[in-house]
GROMACS .gro file of N, CA and C in nm:
model
  432
    1MET      N    1  16.573  15.415  16.099
    1MET     CA    2  16.414  15.401  16.103
    1MET      C    3  16.354  15.473  16.180
    2ILE      N    4  16.223  15.521  16.109
    2ILE     CA    5  16.170  15.637  16.088
    2ILE      C    6  16.082  15.584  16.248
    3ASN      N    7  16.058  15.694  16.348
    3ASN     CA    8  15.939  15.645  16.471
    3ASN      C    9  15.838  15.753  16.421
    4PHE      N   10  15.710  15.671  16.402
    4PHE     CA   11  15.604  15.827  16.376
    4PHE      C   12  15.547  15.868  16.485
    5GLU      N   13  15.629  15.890  16.597
    5GLU     CA   14  15.611  15.989  16.696
    5GLU      C   15  15.575  16.120  16.671
    6GLY      N   16  15.440  16.207  16.675
    6GLY     CA   17  15.423  16.364  16.671
    6GLY      C   18  15.462  16.364  16.470
    7PHE      N   19  15.449  16.281  16.433
    7PHE     CA   20  15.422  16.266  16.253
    7PHE      C   21  15.349  16.409  16.217
    8ASP      N   22  15.334  16.494  16.136
    8ASP     CA   23  15.280  16.622  16.116
    8ASP      C   24  15.239  16.562  15.918
    9ASP      N   25  15.177  16.627  15.824
    9ASP     CA   26  15.116  16.611  15.724
    9ASP      C   27  15.238  16.608  15.631
   10ARG      N   28  15.379  16.763  15.670
   10ARG     CA   29  15.462  16.786  15.613
   10ARG      C   30  15.555  16.704  15.632
   11THR      N   31  15.615  16.629  15.707
   11THR     CA   32  15.706  16.538  15.732
   11THR      C   33  15.637  16.417  15.683
   12PHE      N   34  15.510  16.347  15.670
   12PHE     CA   35  15.508  16.260  15.604
   12PHE      C   36  15.541  16.230  15.483
   13TYR      N   37  15.484  16.353  15.445
   13TYR     CA   38  15.434  16.346  15.221
   13TYR      C   39  15.608  16.379  15.209
   14SER      N   40  15.702  16.407  15.304
   14SER     CA   41  15.872  16.401  15.289
   14SER      C   42  15.937  16.314  15.267
   15THR      N   43  15.908  16.243  15.360
   15THR     CA   44  15.920  16.104  15.385
   15THR      C   45  15.910  16.013  15.279
   16PHE      N   46  15.793  15.973  15.268
   16PHE     CA   47  15.740  15.919  15.148
   16PHE      C   48  15.681  15.945  15.062
   17GLN      N   49  15.758  15.972  14.947
   17GLN     CA   50  15.735  16.071  14.812
   17GLN      C   51  15.755  15.960  14.701
   18LYS      N   52  15.793  15.802  14.733
   18LYS     CA   53  15.735  15.751  14.594
   18LYS      C   54  15.745  15.610  14.661
   19GLU      N   55  15.681  15.486  14.604
   19GLU     CA   56  15.728  15.366  14.644
   19GLU      C   57  15.865  15.303  14.680
   20GLU      N   58  15.915  15.323  14.624
   20GLU     CA   59  16.048  15.330  14.694
   20GLU      C   60  16.105  15.341  14.833
   21ASP      N   61  16.041  15.459  14.881
   21ASP     CA   62  16.036  15.479  14.999
   21ASP      C   63  15.953  15.385  15.090
   22CYS      N   64  15.832  15.372  15.077
   22CYS     CA   65  15.751  15.234  15.093
   22CYS      C   66  15.845  15.138  15.129
   23LEU      N   67  15.865  15.114  15.041
   23LEU     CA   68  15.899  14.953  15.034
   23LEU      C   69  16.033  14.974  15.116
   24GLU      N   70  16.157  15.025  15.137
   24GLU     CA   71  16.225  15.032  15.190
   24GLU      C   72  16.226  15.033  15.330
   25TYR      N   73  16.113  15.140  15.391
   25TYR     CA   74  16.078  15.141  15.520
   25TYR      C   75  15.982  15.012  15.540
   26LEU      N   76  15.931  14.920  15.497
   26LEU     CA   77  15.826  14.829  15.522
   26LEU      C   78  15.955  14.731  15.577
   27SER      N   79  16.080  14.683  15.449
   27SER     CA   80  16.168  14.632  15.481
   27SER      C   81  16.256  14.629  15.595
   28THR      N   82  16.271  14.768  15.673
   28THR     CA   83  16.356  14.808  15.777
   28THR      C   84  16.216  14.741  15.880
   29LEU      N   85  16.163  14.713  15.860
   29LEU     CA   86  16.047  14.687  15.962
   29LEU      C   87  16.037  14.542  15.993
   30LYS      N   88  15.985  14.471  15.856
   30LYS     CA   89  15.996  14.350  15.857
   30LYS      C   90  16.108  14.306  15.934
   31TRP      N   91  16.205  14.297  15.877
   31TRP     CA   92  16.337  14.224  15.926
   31TRP      C   93  16.444  14.294  15.992
   32SER      N   94  16.371  14.354  16.079
   32SER     CA   95  16.470  14.449  16.180
   32SER      C   96  16.493  14.362  16.258
   33ASP      N   97  16.470  14.266  16.352
   33ASP     CA   98  16.543  14.129  16.428
   33ASP      C   99  16.669  14.055  16.334
   34HIS      N  100  16.613  14.003  16.227
   34HIS     CA  101  16.665  13.881  16.158
   34HIS      C  102  16.619  13.859  16.043
   35TYR      N  103  16.714  13.820  15.957
   35TYR     CA  104  16.601  13.758  15.829
   35TYR      C  105  16.584  13.557  15.890
   36LYS      N  106  16.441  13.536  15.878
   36LYS     CA  107  16.436  13.398  15.878
   36LYS      C  108  16.338  13.349  15.805
   37CYS      N  109  16.384  13.198  15.722
   37CYS     CA  110  16.294  13.178  15.569
   37CYS      C  111  16.168  13.135  15.650
   38ARG      N  112  16.070  13.136  15.568
   38ARG     CA  113  15.951  13.076  15.625
   38ARG      C  114  15.921  12.940  15.612
   39LYS      N  115  15.969  12.900  15.495
   39LYS     CA  116  15.977  12.771  15.465
   39LYS      C  117  16.092  12.675  15.522
   40CYS      N  118  16.202  12.703  15.551
   40CYS     CA  119  16.285  12.611  15.595
   40CYS      C  120  16.392  12.683  15.737
   41GLU      N  121  16.365  12.824  15.787
   41GLU     CA  122  16.411  12.859  15.865
   41GLU      C  123  16.536  12.920  15.894
   42HIS      N  124  16.621  12.898  15.748
   42HIS     CA  125  16.708  12.896  15.716
   42HIS      C  126  16.763  13.058  15.722
   43THR      N  127  16.888  13.136  15.785
   43THR     CA  128  16.908  13.233  15.812
   43THR      C  129  16.998  13.394  15.718
   44LYS      N  130  17.003  13.309  15.649
   44LYS     CA  131  17.079  13.345  15.527
   44LYS      C  132  17.042  13.369  15.427
   45TYR      N  133  17.058  13.521  15.331
   45TYR     CA  134  16.993  13.491  15.245
   45TYR      C  135  17.037  13.597  15.130
   46MET      N  136  16.993  13.626  15.018
   46MET     CA  137  17.029  13.696  14.898
   46MET      C  138  16.938  13.780  14.846
   47LYS      N  139  16.954  13.861  14.809
   47LYS     CA  140  16.885  14.002  14.738
   47LYS      C  141  16.768  13.884  14.619
   48GLY      N  142  16.627  13.949  14.656
   48GLY     CA  143  16.552  13.828  14.569
   48GLY      C  144  16.509  13.924  14.419
   49LYS      N  145  16.434  13.884  14.349
   49LYS     CA  146  16.385  13.873  14.271
   49LYS      C  147  16.332  14.071  14.200
   50LYS      N  148  16.256  14.052  14.286
   50LYS     CA  149  16.181  14.249  14.298
   50LYS      C  150  16.245  14.275  14.383
   51LEU      N  151  16.233  14.417  14.396
   51LEU     CA  152  16.299  14.524  14.481
   51LEU      C  153  16.274  14.488  14.613
   52HIS      N  154  16.375  14.473  14.725
   52HIS     CA  155  16.357  14.490  14.865
   52HIS      C  156  16.304  14.348  14.906
   53SER      N  157  16.279  14.251  14.822
   53SER     CA  158  16.284  14.081  14.876
   53SER      C  159  16.381  14.028  14.884
   54ARG      N  160  16.409  13.902  14.949
   54ARG     CA  161  16.489  13.886  15.005
   54ARG      C  162  16.460  13.677  14.978
   55ARG      N  163  16.576  13.629  14.925
   55ARG     CA  164  16.560  13.493  14.832
   55ARG      C  165  16.679  13.414  14.995
   56CYS      N  166  16.578  13.304  14.997
   56CYS     CA  167  16.693  13.217  15.105
   56CYS      C  168  16.799  13.184  15.017
   57GLN      N  169  16.880  13.121  15.070
   57GLN     CA  170  17.015  13.107  15.025
   57GLN      C  171  17.019  12.949  15.050
   58LYS      N  172  16.932  12.912  15.094
   58LYS     CA  173  16.905  12.701  15.117
   58LYS      C  174  16.806  12.665  15.010
   59CYS      N  175  16.706  12.736  15.002
   59CYS     CA  176  16.577  12.656  14.979
   59CYS      C  177  16.567  12.738  14.850
   60LYS      N  178  16.605  12.853  14.868
   60LYS     CA  179  16.602  12.933  14.716
   60LYS      C  180  16.427  13.031  14.743
   61TYR      N  181  16.386  13.007  14.852
   61TYR     CA  182  16.206  13.107  14.848
   61TYR      C  183  16.274  13.203  14.842
   62ASP      N  184  16.184  13.288  14.786
   62ASP     CA  185  16.184  13.471  14.754
   62ASP      C  186  16.084  13.480  14.790
   63GLU      N  187  16.111  13.610  14.930
   63GLU     CA  188  16.021  13.635  14.981
   63GLU      C  189  15.960  13.798  14.968
   64SER      N  190  15.891  13.857  14.913
   64SER     CA  191  15.830  13.957  14.909
   64SER      C  192  15.812  14.052  14.986
   65VAL      N  193  15.875  14.188  15.008
   65VAL     CA  194  15.839  14.265  15.164
   65VAL      C  195  15.737  14.289  15.200
   66THR      N  196  15.650  14.274  15.089
   66THR     CA  197  15.474  14.280  15.130
   66THR      C  198  15.381  14.136  15.191
   67ALA      N  199  15.469  14.061  15.148
   67ALA     CA  200  15.390  13.904  15.190
   67ALA      C  201  15.380  13.898  15.344
   68HIS      N  202  15.272  13.863  15.412
   68HIS     CA  203  15.256  13.868  15.495
   68HIS      C  204  15.201  13.991  15.584
   69THR      N  205  15.215  14.096  15.528
   69THR     CA  206  15.174  14.219  15.589
   69THR      C  207  15.034  14.280  15.542
   70LEU      N  208  14.969  14.395  15.653
   70LEU     CA  209  14.884  14.444  15.540
   70LEU      C  210  14.866  14.466  15.376
   71PHE      N  211  15.010  14.461  15.347
   71PHE     CA  212  14.987  14.520  15.195
   71PHE      C  213  14.999  14.412  15.116
   72HIS      N  214  14.986  14.277  15.187
   72HIS     CA  215  14.990  14.151  15.076
   72HIS      C  216  14.892  14.166  14.960
   73LYS      N  217  14.917  14.116  14.855
   73LYS     CA  218  14.801  14.131  14.739
   73LYS      C  219  14.731  14.223  14.756
   74LEU      N  220  14.844  14.379  14.764
   74LEU     CA  221  14.717  14.464  14.756
   74LEU      C  222  14.696  14.508  14.632
   75ARG      N  223  14.587  14.582  14.565
   75ARG     CA  224  14.532  14.608  14.458
   75ARG      C  225  14.498  14.726  14.413
   76PHE      N  226  14.626  14.830  14.481
   76PHE     CA  227  14.659  14.969  14.440
   76PHE      C  228  14.773  15.008  14.526
   77SER      N  229  14.859  15.114  14.450
   77SER     CA  230  15.007  15.123  14.482
   77SER      C  231  15.040  15.125  14.671
   78ILE      N  232  15.138  15.073  14.697
   78ILE     CA  233  15.181  15.129  14.807
   78ILE      C  234  15.203  15.247  14.876
   79LEU      N  235  15.217  15.315  14.810
   79LEU     CA  236  15.251  15.444  14.867
   79LEU      C  237  15.108  15.528  14.923
   80THR      N  238  14.966  15.452  14.790
   80THR     CA  239  14.859  15.530  14.875
   80THR      C  240  14.802  15.479  14.985
   81ALA      N  241  14.858  15.328  15.013
   81ALA     CA  242  14.845  15.258  15.103
   81ALA      C  243  14.854  15.289  15.195
   82PHE      N  244  15.024  15.364  15.217
   82PHE     CA  245  15.111  15.436  15.321
   82PHE      C  246  14.986  15.548  15.365
   83GLU      N  247  14.934  15.616  15.275
   83GLU     CA  248  14.898  15.718  15.255
   83GLU      C  249  14.722  15.723  15.361
   84PHE      N  250  14.693  15.626  15.300
   84PHE     CA  251  14.569  15.590  15.387
   84PHE      C  252  14.560  15.536  15.512
   85ILE      N  253  14.677  15.464  15.563
   85ILE     CA  254  14.722  15.446  15.688
   85ILE      C  255  14.730  15.582  15.755
   86PHE      N  256  14.765  15.655  15.716
   86PHE     CA  257  14.841  15.787  15.788
   86PHE      C  258  14.696  15.850  15.804
   87LYS      N  259  14.613  15.860  15.717
   87LYS     CA  260  14.516  15.952  15.699
   87LYS      C  261  14.400  15.916  15.844
   88VAL      N  262  14.356  15.786  15.793
   88VAL     CA  263  14.280  15.695  15.921
   88VAL      C  264  14.378  15.671  16.092
   89SER      N  265  14.481  15.674  16.084
   89SER     CA  266  14.553  15.713  16.213
   89SER      C  267  14.539  15.852  16.296
   90CYS      N  268  14.602  15.916  16.196
   90CYS     CA  269  14.618  16.045  16.228
   90CYS      C  270  14.487  16.177  16.246
   91ASP      N  271  14.396  16.131  16.137
   91ASP     CA  272  14.285  16.210  16.169
   91ASP      C  273  14.184  16.186  16.305
   92LYS      N  274  14.149  16.353  16.323
   92LYS     CA  275  14.128  16.293  16.496
   92LYS      C  276  13.928  16.306  16.473
   93LYS      N  277  13.887  16.314  16.400
   93LYS     CA  278  13.761  16.328  16.418
   93LYS      C  279  13.715  16.189  16.305
   94GLY      N  280  13.790  16.084  16.234
   94GLY     CA  281  13.762  15.993  16.163
   94GLY      C  282  13.733  16.049  16.026
   95LEU      N  283  13.750  15.968  15.929
   95LEU     CA  284  13.728  15.987  15.785
   95LEU      C  285  13.657  15.860  15.744
   96SER      N  286  13.476  15.898  15.666
   96SER     CA  287  13.459  15.812  15.619
   96SER      C  288  13.490  15.755  15.516
   97THR      N  289  13.450  15.604  15.512
   97THR     CA  290  13.530  15.502  15.396
   97THR      C  291  13.488  15.562  15.239
   98LEU      N  292  13.407  15.668  15.267
   98LEU     CA  293  13.333  15.729  15.087
   98LEU      C  294  13.446  15.836  15.081
   99THR      N  295  13.466  15.926  15.190
   99THR     CA  296  13.549  16.056  15.175
   99THR      C  297  13.746  16.015  15.137
  100LEU      N  298  13.775  15.845  15.226
  100LEU     CA  299  13.876  15.863  15.186
  100LEU      C  300  13.891  15.773  15.071
  101SER      N  301  13.772  15.742  14.910
  101SER     CA  302  13.771  15.674  14.844
  101SER      C  303  13.818  15.775  14.752
  102GLU      N  304  13.722  15.926  14.785
  102GLU     CA  305  13.726  16.030  14.709
  102GLU      C  306  13.885  16.079  14.711
  103LYS      N  307  13.910  16.095  14.834
  103LYS     CA  308  14.053  16.139  14.837
  103LYS      C  309  14.159  16.110  14.759
  104LEU      N  310  14.186  15.967  14.785
  104LEU     CA  311  14.299  15.876  14.765
  104LEU      C  312  14.240  15.814  14.605
  105SER      N  313  14.130  15.838  14.530
  105SER     CA  314  14.090  15.816  14.388
  105SER      C  315  14.077  15.679  14.410
  106LEU      N  316  14.022  15.622  14.463
  106LEU     CA  317  14.005  15.454  14.542
  106LEU      C  318  13.882  15.445  14.499
  107SER      N  319  13.854  15.271  14.477
  107SER     CA  320  13.676  15.260  14.489
  107SER      C  321  13.669  15.237  14.626
  108TYR      N  322  13.486  15.229  14.594
  108TYR     CA  323  13.456  15.283  14.773
  108TYR      C  324  13.457  15.139  14.852
  109GLN      N  325  13.419  15.041  14.765
  109GLN     CA  326  13.474  14.858  14.790
  109GLN      C  327  13.643  14.860  14.820
  110SER      N  328  13.763  14.885  14.740
  110SER     CA  329  13.870  14.900  14.808
  110SER      C  330  13.911  14.952  14.915
  111CYS      N  331  13.834  15.120  14.884
  111CYS     CA  332  13.862  15.123  15.072
  111CYS      C  333  13.812  15.037  15.155
  112LEU      N  334  13.652  15.030  15.185
  112LEU     CA  335  13.614  14.956  15.253
  112LEU      C  336  13.727  14.809  15.323
  113ASN      N  337  13.745  14.748  15.224
  113ASN     CA  338  13.805  14.613  15.241
  113ASN      C  339  13.940  14.664  15.312
  114PHE      N  340  14.013  14.731  15.258
  114PHE     CA  341  14.171  14.752  15.344
  114PHE      C  342  14.184  14.853  15.456
  115ARG      N  343  14.053  14.943  15.457
  115ARG     CA  344  14.003  14.986  15.590
  115ARG      C  345  13.996  14.859  15.755
  116ARG      N  346  13.923  14.788  15.615
  116ARG     CA  347  13.910  14.707  15.773
  116ARG      C  348  14.036  14.623  15.833
  117LYS      N  349  14.092  14.597  15.691
  117LYS     CA  350  14.241  14.514  15.728
  117LYS      C  351  14.316  14.584  15.844
  118VAL      N  352  14.309  14.730  15.810
  118VAL     CA  353  14.377  14.831  15.873
  118VAL      C  354  14.317  14.846  16.043
  119GLN      N  355  14.206  14.889  16.045
  119GLN     CA  356  14.127  14.843  16.193
  119GLN      C  357  14.162  14.729  16.258
  120TYR      N  358  14.162  14.608  16.209
  120TYR     CA  359  14.227  14.482  16.249
  120TYR      C  360  14.345  14.488  16.301
  121ALA      N  361  14.447  14.550  16.246
  121ALA     CA  362  14.571  14.586  16.257
  121ALA      C  363  14.585  14.650  16.394
  122MET      N  364  14.489  14.732  16.359
  122MET     CA  365  14.538  14.868  16.501
  122MET      C  366  14.446  14.837  16.630
  123GLN      N  367  14.375  14.690  16.641
  123GLN     CA  368  14.298  14.693  16.769
  123GLN      C  369  14.441  14.669  16.901
  124SER      N  370  14.415  14.726  16.990
  124SER     CA  371  14.502  14.687  17.055
  124SER      C  372  14.515  14.588  17.129
  125SER      N  373  14.644  14.536  17.132
  125SER     CA  374  14.674  14.396  17.172
  125SER      C  375  14.724  14.397  17.355
  126LEU      N  376  14.675  14.544  17.414
  126LEU     CA  377  14.724  14.522  17.552
  126LEU      C  378  14.883  14.510  17.570
  127GLN      N  379  14.993  14.480  17.444
  127GLN     CA  380  15.117  14.468  17.460
  127GLN      C  381  15.153  14.624  17.470
  128HIS      N  382  15.108  14.722  17.385
  128HIS     CA  383  15.179  14.843  17.392
  128HIS      C  384  15.102  14.943  17.446
  129PRO      N  385  15.072  14.950  17.600
  129PRO     CA  386  14.976  15.081  17.657
  129PRO      C  387  15.044  15.228  17.639
  130LEU      N  388  14.942  15.332  17.633
  130LEU     CA  389  14.989  15.424  17.640
  130LEU      C  390  15.073  15.486  17.718
  131LYS      N  391  15.159  15.583  17.674
  131LYS     CA  392  15.259  15.598  17.783
  131LYS      C  393  15.288  15.779  17.787
  132GLY      N  394  15.325  15.823  17.918
  132GLY     CA  395  15.383  15.959  17.889
  132GLY      C  396  15.240  16.012  17.894
  133TYR      N  397  15.234  16.161  17.841
  133TYR     CA  398  15.149  16.290  17.810
  133TYR      C  399  15.026  16.253  17.735
  134VAL      N  400  14.923  16.210  17.729
  134VAL     CA  401  14.822  16.152  17.663
  134VAL      C  402  14.708  16.220  17.648
  135GLU      N  403  14.686  16.295  17.536
  135GLU     CA  404  14.572  16.393  17.514
  135GLU      C  405  14.447  16.349  17.476
  136VAL      N  406  14.353  16.430  17.500
  136VAL     CA  407  14.221  16.260  17.474
  136VAL      C  408  14.103  16.430  17.440
  137ASP      N  409  14.051  16.435  17.336
  137ASP     CA  410  13.938  16.549  17.287
  137ASP      C  411  13.818  16.582  17.353
  138GLU      N  412  13.743  16.427  17.356
  138GLU     CA  413  13.606  16.394  17.401
  138GLU      C  414  13.589  16.280  17.440
  139PHE      N  415  13.559  16.244  17.554
  139PHE     CA  416  13.467  16.140  17.592
  139PHE      C  417  13.374  16.072  17.666
  140ALA      N  418  13.339  16.019  17.681
  140ALA     CA  419  13.171  15.990  17.770
  140ALA      C  420  13.232  15.913  17.905
  141VAL      N  421  13.181  15.911  18.033
  141VAL     CA  422  13.174  15.817  18.128
  141VAL      C  423  13.047  15.743  18.142
  142GLY      N  424  13.053  15.645  18.143
  142GLY     CA  425  12.855  15.568  18.189
  142GLY      C  426  12.820  15.530  18.050
  143GLY      N  427  12.652  15.535  18.097
  143GLY     CA  428  12.639  15.516  17.958
  143GLY      C  429  12.500  15.387  17.970
  144TYR      N  430  12.449  15.363  17.875
  144TYR     CA  431  12.410  15.203  17.858
  144TYR      C  432  12.496  15.077  17.900
   0.00000   0.00000   0.00000
């Protein structure tokens, strides 16, 4: 599994060159602990119909690797979605939705909807506090 600490553009683009790379990475994240069927909670599976999906051996429920993730019912390629998340999370000054839609050749509305999903997922749950050496470019203390 890849650790995204210190990921630069070159590393990102060499790691995720095609959709297969994204699906494989997502599969290792989603089922890193173990597989458990969402319908019957059985733990044994076989290969599913689609690439990197898993099928329960007991009830035959086929779960896609993107089901119950940010990428569920995605209307553009998962490779573009990975690039979208990389750009949103790594850009120091922040990218506008309009800029993202132009850079990734997506509609403004698609970018806006996916950006909301990504930002909601990125909200701090206070379960993963920052550790080690943390750099802060600009900040304000006090105010209204």
